[in-house]
PDB file of C-alpha atoms in Angstrom:
ATOM      1  CA  MET T 549      91.047 -61.483-109.828  1.00  0.00           C
ATOM      2  CA  ILE T 550      91.021 -59.056-112.727  1.00  0.00           C
ATOM      3  CA  ALA T 551      90.346 -60.562-116.053  1.00  0.00           C
ATOM      4  CA  ILE T 552      90.163 -58.735-119.536  1.00  0.00           C
ATOM      5  CA  ARG T 553      88.584 -60.230-122.539  1.00  0.00           C
ATOM      6  CA  THR T 554      87.271 -59.101-125.958  1.00  0.00           C
ATOM      7  CA  ALA T 555      83.530 -58.253-125.460  1.00  0.00           C
ATOM      8  CA  THR T 556      80.839 -59.778-127.488  1.00  0.00           C
ATOM      9  CA  ILE T 557      77.110 -59.327-128.081  1.00  0.00           C
ATOM     10  CA  ASP T 558      76.481 -61.037-124.942  1.00  0.00           C
ATOM     11  CA  ASP T 559      78.088 -58.138-123.042  1.00  0.00           C
ATOM     12  CA  VAL T 560      75.913 -55.424-124.213  1.00  0.00           C
ATOM     13  CA  ASN T 561      74.013 -55.048-120.836  1.00  0.00           C
ATOM     14  CA  ASP T 562      77.115 -54.654-119.033  1.00  0.00           C
ATOM     15  CA  ILE T 563      78.810 -52.321-121.477  1.00  0.00           C
ATOM     16  CA  SER T 564      75.622 -50.108-121.348  1.00  0.00           C
ATOM     17  CA  TYR T 565      75.608 -50.163-117.616  1.00  0.00           C
ATOM     18  CA  LEU T 566      79.381 -49.408-117.322  1.00  0.00           C
ATOM     19  CA  GLY T 567      79.126 -46.780-119.935  1.00  0.00           C
ATOM     20  CA  SER T 568      76.242 -44.737-118.080  1.00  0.00           C
ATOM     21  CA  VAL T 569      77.868 -45.259-114.514  1.00  0.00           C
ATOM     22  CA  THR T 570      81.350 -44.600-115.265  1.00  0.00           C
ATOM     23  CA  PHE T 571      80.518 -41.461-117.533  1.00  0.00           C
ATOM     24  CA  ASP T 572      78.439 -40.245-114.603  1.00  0.00           C
ATOM     25  CA  GLN T 573      81.148 -40.762-112.007  1.00  0.00           C
ATOM     26  CA  ALA T 574      83.761 -39.149-114.170  1.00  0.00           C
ATOM     27  CA  PHE T 575      81.806 -36.198-115.672  1.00  0.00           C
ATOM     28  CA  GLY T 576      78.381 -35.859-114.135  1.00  0.00           C
ATOM     29  CA  HIS T 577      79.452 -33.112-111.727  1.00  0.00           C
ATOM     30  CA  LEU T 578      80.338 -30.906-114.815  1.00  0.00           C
ATOM     31  CA  PHE T 579      76.579 -30.671-115.684  1.00  0.00           C
ATOM     32  CA  SER T 580      74.535 -27.716-114.326  1.00  0.00           C
ATOM     33  CA  ASP T 581      71.462 -29.282-115.764  1.00  0.00           C
ATOM     34  CA  LYS T 582      71.098 -33.031-114.962  1.00  0.00           C
ATOM     35  CA  LYS T 583      68.539 -33.461-117.544  1.00  0.00           C
ATOM     36  CA  ASP T 584      71.184 -32.930-120.176  1.00  0.00           C
ATOM     37  CA  LEU T 585      73.258 -35.643-118.542  1.00  0.00           C
ATOM     38  CA  MET T 586      70.470 -38.124-118.476  1.00  0.00           C
ATOM     39  CA  GLU T 587      69.564 -37.437-121.885  1.00  0.00           C
ATOM     40  CA  TYR T 588      73.109 -37.972-122.958  1.00  0.00           C
ATOM     41  CA  LEU T 589      73.519 -41.208-121.076  1.00  0.00           C
ATOM     42  CA  ASP T 590      70.160 -42.588-122.302  1.00  0.00           C
ATOM     43  CA  ARG T 591      71.152 -41.814-125.955  1.00  0.00           C
ATOM     44  CA  THR T 592      74.855 -42.727-125.827  1.00  0.00           C
ATOM     45  CA  PHE T 593      74.666 -45.952-123.844  1.00  0.00           C
ATOM     46  CA  SER T 594      71.293 -47.197-124.938  1.00  0.00           C
ATOM     47  CA  LEU T 595      71.229 -51.159-125.389  1.00  0.00           C
ATOM     48  CA  GLU T 596      70.299 -50.591-129.093  1.00  0.00           C
ATOM     49  CA  LYS T 597      73.073 -48.324-129.790  1.00  0.00           C
ATOM     50  CA  ILE T 598      75.764 -50.548-128.030  1.00  0.00           C
ATOM     51  CA  LYS T 599      74.371 -53.596-129.878  1.00  0.00           C
ATOM     52  CA  ASN T 600      74.550 -51.878-133.257  1.00  0.00           C
ATOM     53  CA  SER T 601      78.086 -50.794-132.360  1.00  0.00           C
ATOM     54  CA  ILE T 602      79.513 -53.994-130.995  1.00  0.00           C
ATOM     55  CA  VAL T 603      78.718 -55.819-134.310  1.00  0.00           C
ATOM     56  CA  ARG T 604      80.288 -53.336-136.615  1.00  0.00           C
ATOM     57  CA  PRO T 605      83.617 -54.797-138.109  1.00  0.00           C
ATOM     58  CA  ASN T 606      85.753 -51.802-137.474  1.00  0.00           C
ATOM     59  CA  ASN T 607      84.856 -51.567-133.725  1.00  0.00           C
ATOM     60  CA  MET T 608      86.589 -53.770-131.092  1.00  0.00           C
ATOM     61  CA  TYR T 609      85.421 -53.785-127.418  1.00  0.00           C
ATOM     62  CA  TRP T 610      87.115 -55.178-124.432  1.00  0.00           C
ATOM     63  CA  ILE T 611      85.385 -55.760-120.914  1.00  0.00           C
ATOM     64  CA  VAL T 612      87.160 -56.074-117.714  1.00  0.00           C
ATOM     65  CA  PHE T 613      85.919 -58.063-114.846  1.00  0.00           C
ATOM     66  CA  ASP T 614      86.816 -58.212-111.127  1.00  0.00           C
ATOM     67  CA  LYS T 615      85.877 -61.785-110.417  1.00  0.00           C
ATOM     68  CA  LYS T 616      82.200 -61.667-112.037  1.00  0.00           C
ATOM     69  CA  LEU T 617      81.797 -58.058-111.536  1.00  0.00           C
ATOM     70  CA  PRO T 618      82.253 -55.908-114.647  1.00  0.00           C
ATOM     71  CA  ILE T 619      84.441 -53.007-113.811  1.00  0.00           C
ATOM     72  CA  GLY T 620      85.476 -51.414-116.963  1.00  0.00           C
ATOM     73  CA  TYR T 621      85.503 -51.432-120.777  1.00  0.00           C
ATOM     74  CA  ALA T 622      87.181 -50.010-123.880  1.00  0.00           C
ATOM     75  CA  LYS T 623      86.217 -49.357-127.395  1.00  0.00           C
ATOM     76  CA  LEU T 624      88.573 -49.129-130.359  1.00  0.00           C
ATOM     77  CA  GLN T 625      87.454 -48.049-133.728  1.00  0.00           C
ATOM     78  CA  LEU T 626      89.841 -49.147-136.581  1.00  0.00           C
ATOM     79  CA  HIS T 627      90.501 -47.238-139.733  1.00  0.00           C
ATOM     80  CA  SER T 628      89.360 -43.971-137.990  1.00  0.00           C
ATOM     81  CA  PRO T 629      91.416 -41.228-139.677  1.00  0.00           C
ATOM     82  CA  SER T 630      91.641 -37.665-137.902  1.00  0.00           C
ATOM     83  CA  SER T 631      92.313 -34.377-139.453  1.00  0.00           C
ATOM     84  CA  PHE T 632      95.211 -33.820-137.064  1.00  0.00           C
ATOM     85  CA  ILE T 633      97.241 -37.048-138.360  1.00  0.00           C
ATOM     86  CA  ASP T 634      98.782 -37.227-141.836  1.00  0.00           C
ATOM     87  CA  SER T 635      98.062 -40.904-142.306  1.00  0.00           C
ATOM     88  CA  GLN T 636      95.074 -43.259-143.275  1.00  0.00           C
ATOM     89  CA  ASP T 637      96.371 -45.998-141.057  1.00  0.00           C
ATOM     90  CA  VAL T 638      94.664 -44.571-137.955  1.00  0.00           C
ATOM     91  CA  CYS T 639      92.547 -45.943-135.197  1.00  0.00           C
ATOM     92  CA  LYS T 640      90.468 -44.164-132.464  1.00  0.00           C
ATOM     93  CA  LEU T 641      90.264 -45.228-128.810  1.00  0.00           C
ATOM     94  CA  GLN T 642      86.886 -44.078-128.348  1.00  0.00           C
ATOM     95  CA  LYS T 643      86.131 -45.118-124.771  1.00  0.00           C
ATOM     96  CA  ILE T 644      88.171 -46.481-121.823  1.00  0.00           C
ATOM     97  CA  TYR T 645      86.423 -46.241-118.572  1.00  0.00           C
ATOM     98  CA  PHE T 646      86.610 -47.843-115.197  1.00  0.00           C
ATOM     99  CA  LEU T 647      84.496 -47.738-112.005  1.00  0.00           C
ATOM    100  CA  ASP T 648      85.931 -45.243-109.634  1.00  0.00           C
ATOM    101  CA  ASP T 649      87.323 -47.963-107.253  1.00  0.00           C
ATOM    102  CA  TYR T 650      89.253 -49.442-109.928  1.00  0.00           C
ATOM    103  CA  ILE T 651      91.157 -46.292-111.422  1.00  0.00           C
ATOM    104  CA  SER T 652      94.859 -46.120-110.529  1.00  0.00           C
ATOM    105  CA  LYS T 653      95.320 -49.761-110.158  1.00  0.00           C
ATOM    106  CA  GLY T 654      97.261 -50.609-113.218  1.00  0.00           C
ATOM    107  CA  ILE T 655      94.420 -52.074-115.058  1.00  0.00           C
ATOM    108  CA  GLY T 656      94.315 -49.319-117.638  1.00  0.00           C
ATOM    109  CA  GLY T 657      97.769 -50.021-118.698  1.00  0.00           C
ATOM    110  CA  LYS T 658      97.011 -53.757-119.020  1.00  0.00           C
ATOM    111  CA  LEU T 659      93.944 -52.994-121.121  1.00  0.00           C
ATOM    112  CA  GLN T 660      95.832 -50.499-123.215  1.00  0.00           C
ATOM    113  CA  LYS T 661      98.557 -53.038-124.025  1.00  0.00           C
ATOM    114  CA  LEU T 662      95.858 -55.083-125.606  1.00  0.00           C
ATOM    115  CA  ILE T 663      94.410 -52.093-127.532  1.00  0.00           C
ATOM    116  CA  PHE T 664      98.041 -51.285-128.835  1.00  0.00           C
ATOM    117  CA  GLU T 665      98.463 -54.876-129.909  1.00  0.00           C
ATOM    118  CA  ALA T 666      94.993 -54.885-131.831  1.00  0.00           C
ATOM    119  CA  GLY T 667      96.025 -51.709-133.601  1.00  0.00           C
ATOM    120  CA  LEU T 668      98.993 -53.106-134.782  1.00  0.00           C
ATOM    121  CA  ALA T 669      97.744 -56.479-135.816  1.00  0.00           C
ATOM    122  CA  SER T 670      95.055 -54.345-137.924  1.00  0.00           C
ATOM    123  CA  LYS T 671      98.100 -52.513-139.607  1.00  0.00           C
ATOM    124  CA  GLN T 672      97.152 -49.272-137.850  1.00  0.00           C
ATOM    125  CA  GLU T 673     100.074 -46.949-137.422  1.00  0.00           C
ATOM    126  CA  TYR T 674      98.743 -44.424-135.258  1.00  0.00           C
ATOM    127  CA  LEU T 675      96.105 -44.526-132.449  1.00  0.00           C
ATOM    128  CA  TRP T 676      94.443 -41.268-131.370  1.00  0.00           C
ATOM    129  CA  LEU T 677      91.730 -40.026-128.839  1.00  0.00           C
ATOM    130  CA  SER T 678      90.035 -36.980-127.154  1.00  0.00           C
ATOM    131  CA  VAL T 679      90.424 -36.384-123.688  1.00  0.00           C
ATOM    132  CA  LEU T 680      88.886 -33.579-121.606  1.00  0.00           C
ATOM    133  CA  LYS T 681      91.467 -31.056-120.976  1.00  0.00           C
ATOM    134  CA  GLU T 682      90.541 -30.781-117.231  1.00  0.00           C
ATOM    135  CA  ASN T 683      90.785 -34.646-116.601  1.00  0.00           C
ATOM    136  CA  GLU T 684      94.523 -34.279-115.682  1.00  0.00           C
ATOM    137  CA  LYS T 685      94.637 -37.747-114.378  1.00  0.00           C
ATOM    138  CA  ALA T 686      93.704 -39.242-117.774  1.00  0.00           C
ATOM    139  CA  VAL T 687      96.005 -36.761-119.564  1.00  0.00           C
ATOM    140  CA  ASN T 688      98.826 -37.712-117.536  1.00  0.00           C
ATOM    141  CA  PHE T 689      98.093 -41.455-118.029  1.00  0.00           C
ATOM    142  CA  TYR T 690      98.108 -40.896-121.687  1.00  0.00           C
ATOM    143  CA  LYS T 691     101.350 -38.886-121.577  1.00  0.00           C
ATOM    144  CA  ARG T 692     103.093 -41.530-119.484  1.00  0.00           C
ATOM    145  CA  ASN T 693     102.110 -43.931-122.318  1.00  0.00           C
ATOM    146  CA  ASN T 694     103.803 -42.030-125.124  1.00  0.00           C
ATOM    147  CA  TYR T 695     100.589 -39.963-126.333  1.00  0.00           C
ATOM    148  CA  LYS T 696     101.411 -36.375-127.630  1.00  0.00           C
ATOM    149  CA  ILE T 697      98.969 -33.494-127.648  1.00  0.00           C
ATOM    150  CA  ILE T 698      98.352 -32.759-131.468  1.00  0.00           C
ATOM    151  CA  GLY T 699      95.314 -30.576-131.191  1.00  0.00           C
ATOM    152  CA  GLU T 700      92.176 -29.568-129.411  1.00  0.00           C
ATOM    153  CA  HIS T 701      88.392 -29.179-130.104  1.00  0.00           C
ATOM    154  CA  LEU T 702      85.050 -28.362-128.478  1.00  0.00           C
ATOM    155  CA  PHE T 703      82.239 -30.894-127.753  1.00  0.00           C
ATOM    156  CA  SER T 704      78.891 -29.814-126.569  1.00  0.00           C
ATOM    157  CA  ILE T 705      76.304 -31.897-124.550  1.00  0.00           C
ATOM    158  CA  GLY T 706      73.246 -29.966-123.934  1.00  0.00           C
ATOM    159  CA  LYS T 707      73.875 -26.579-122.570  1.00  0.00           C
ATOM    160  CA  GLU T 708      77.545 -27.535-121.710  1.00  0.00           C
ATOM    161  CA  ASN T 709      80.580 -26.972-123.801  1.00  0.00           C
ATOM    162  CA  PHE T 710      83.832 -29.001-123.161  1.00  0.00           C
ATOM    163  CA  GLU T 711      87.270 -28.451-124.154  1.00  0.00           C
ATOM    164  CA  PHE T 712      89.297 -31.652-125.378  1.00  0.00           C
ATOM    165  CA  TRP T 713      92.874 -32.436-126.233  1.00  0.00           C
ATOM    166  CA  VAL T 714      93.480 -34.552-129.252  1.00  0.00           C
ATOM    167  CA  MET T 715      96.359 -36.907-128.550  1.00  0.00           C
ATOM    168  CA  LYS T 716      98.065 -39.512-130.549  1.00  0.00           C
ATOM    169  CA  VAL T 717     100.523 -42.404-130.177  1.00  0.00           C
ATOM    170  CA  ASN T 718     102.711 -44.136-132.891  1.00  0.00           C
ATOM    171  CA  LEU T 719     101.933 -47.633-132.372  1.00  0.00           C
ATOM    172  CA  LYS T 720     104.832 -48.988-134.331  1.00  0.00           C
ATOM    173  CA  ARG T 721     107.307 -47.074-131.925  1.00  0.00           C
ATOM    174  CA  ASN T 722     105.479 -47.884-128.620  1.00  0.00           C
TER     175      ASN T 722
END
């Protein structure tokens, strides 16, 4: 039984765990130096960082469970303009991750519907995100959900450099 709900401060441990595990599952193989990966995971998904993030008024989190097992989460940042979008009514989908066994089971679409609704309820016109260019499965998911590629950028973690697409969707037309 899959359940999706808004995450609270009580979910910090689960989000920290899911963040580290799902990022490693998705991108760990791209790191030639595992120390760079571990330092990134420790810094990005620390309990303190998640705790500080979840209480910020412009951040919205959702957590997904299969029965009582946490299997995925998402983070939306409201009022997050992009240099690629000519509007101030913009939010950013910062994270949407699932454990490997739950990818391609339709859960992402259900979660995304909630994210779109939250963006619209907050009077946001566009939602944007960055996605690793070589993550074809994710890029295709976003394209199927009416996102368009509007730019690209680089992001470095340790010694690794990654190329990302910037994609957006018009929430009012979706």
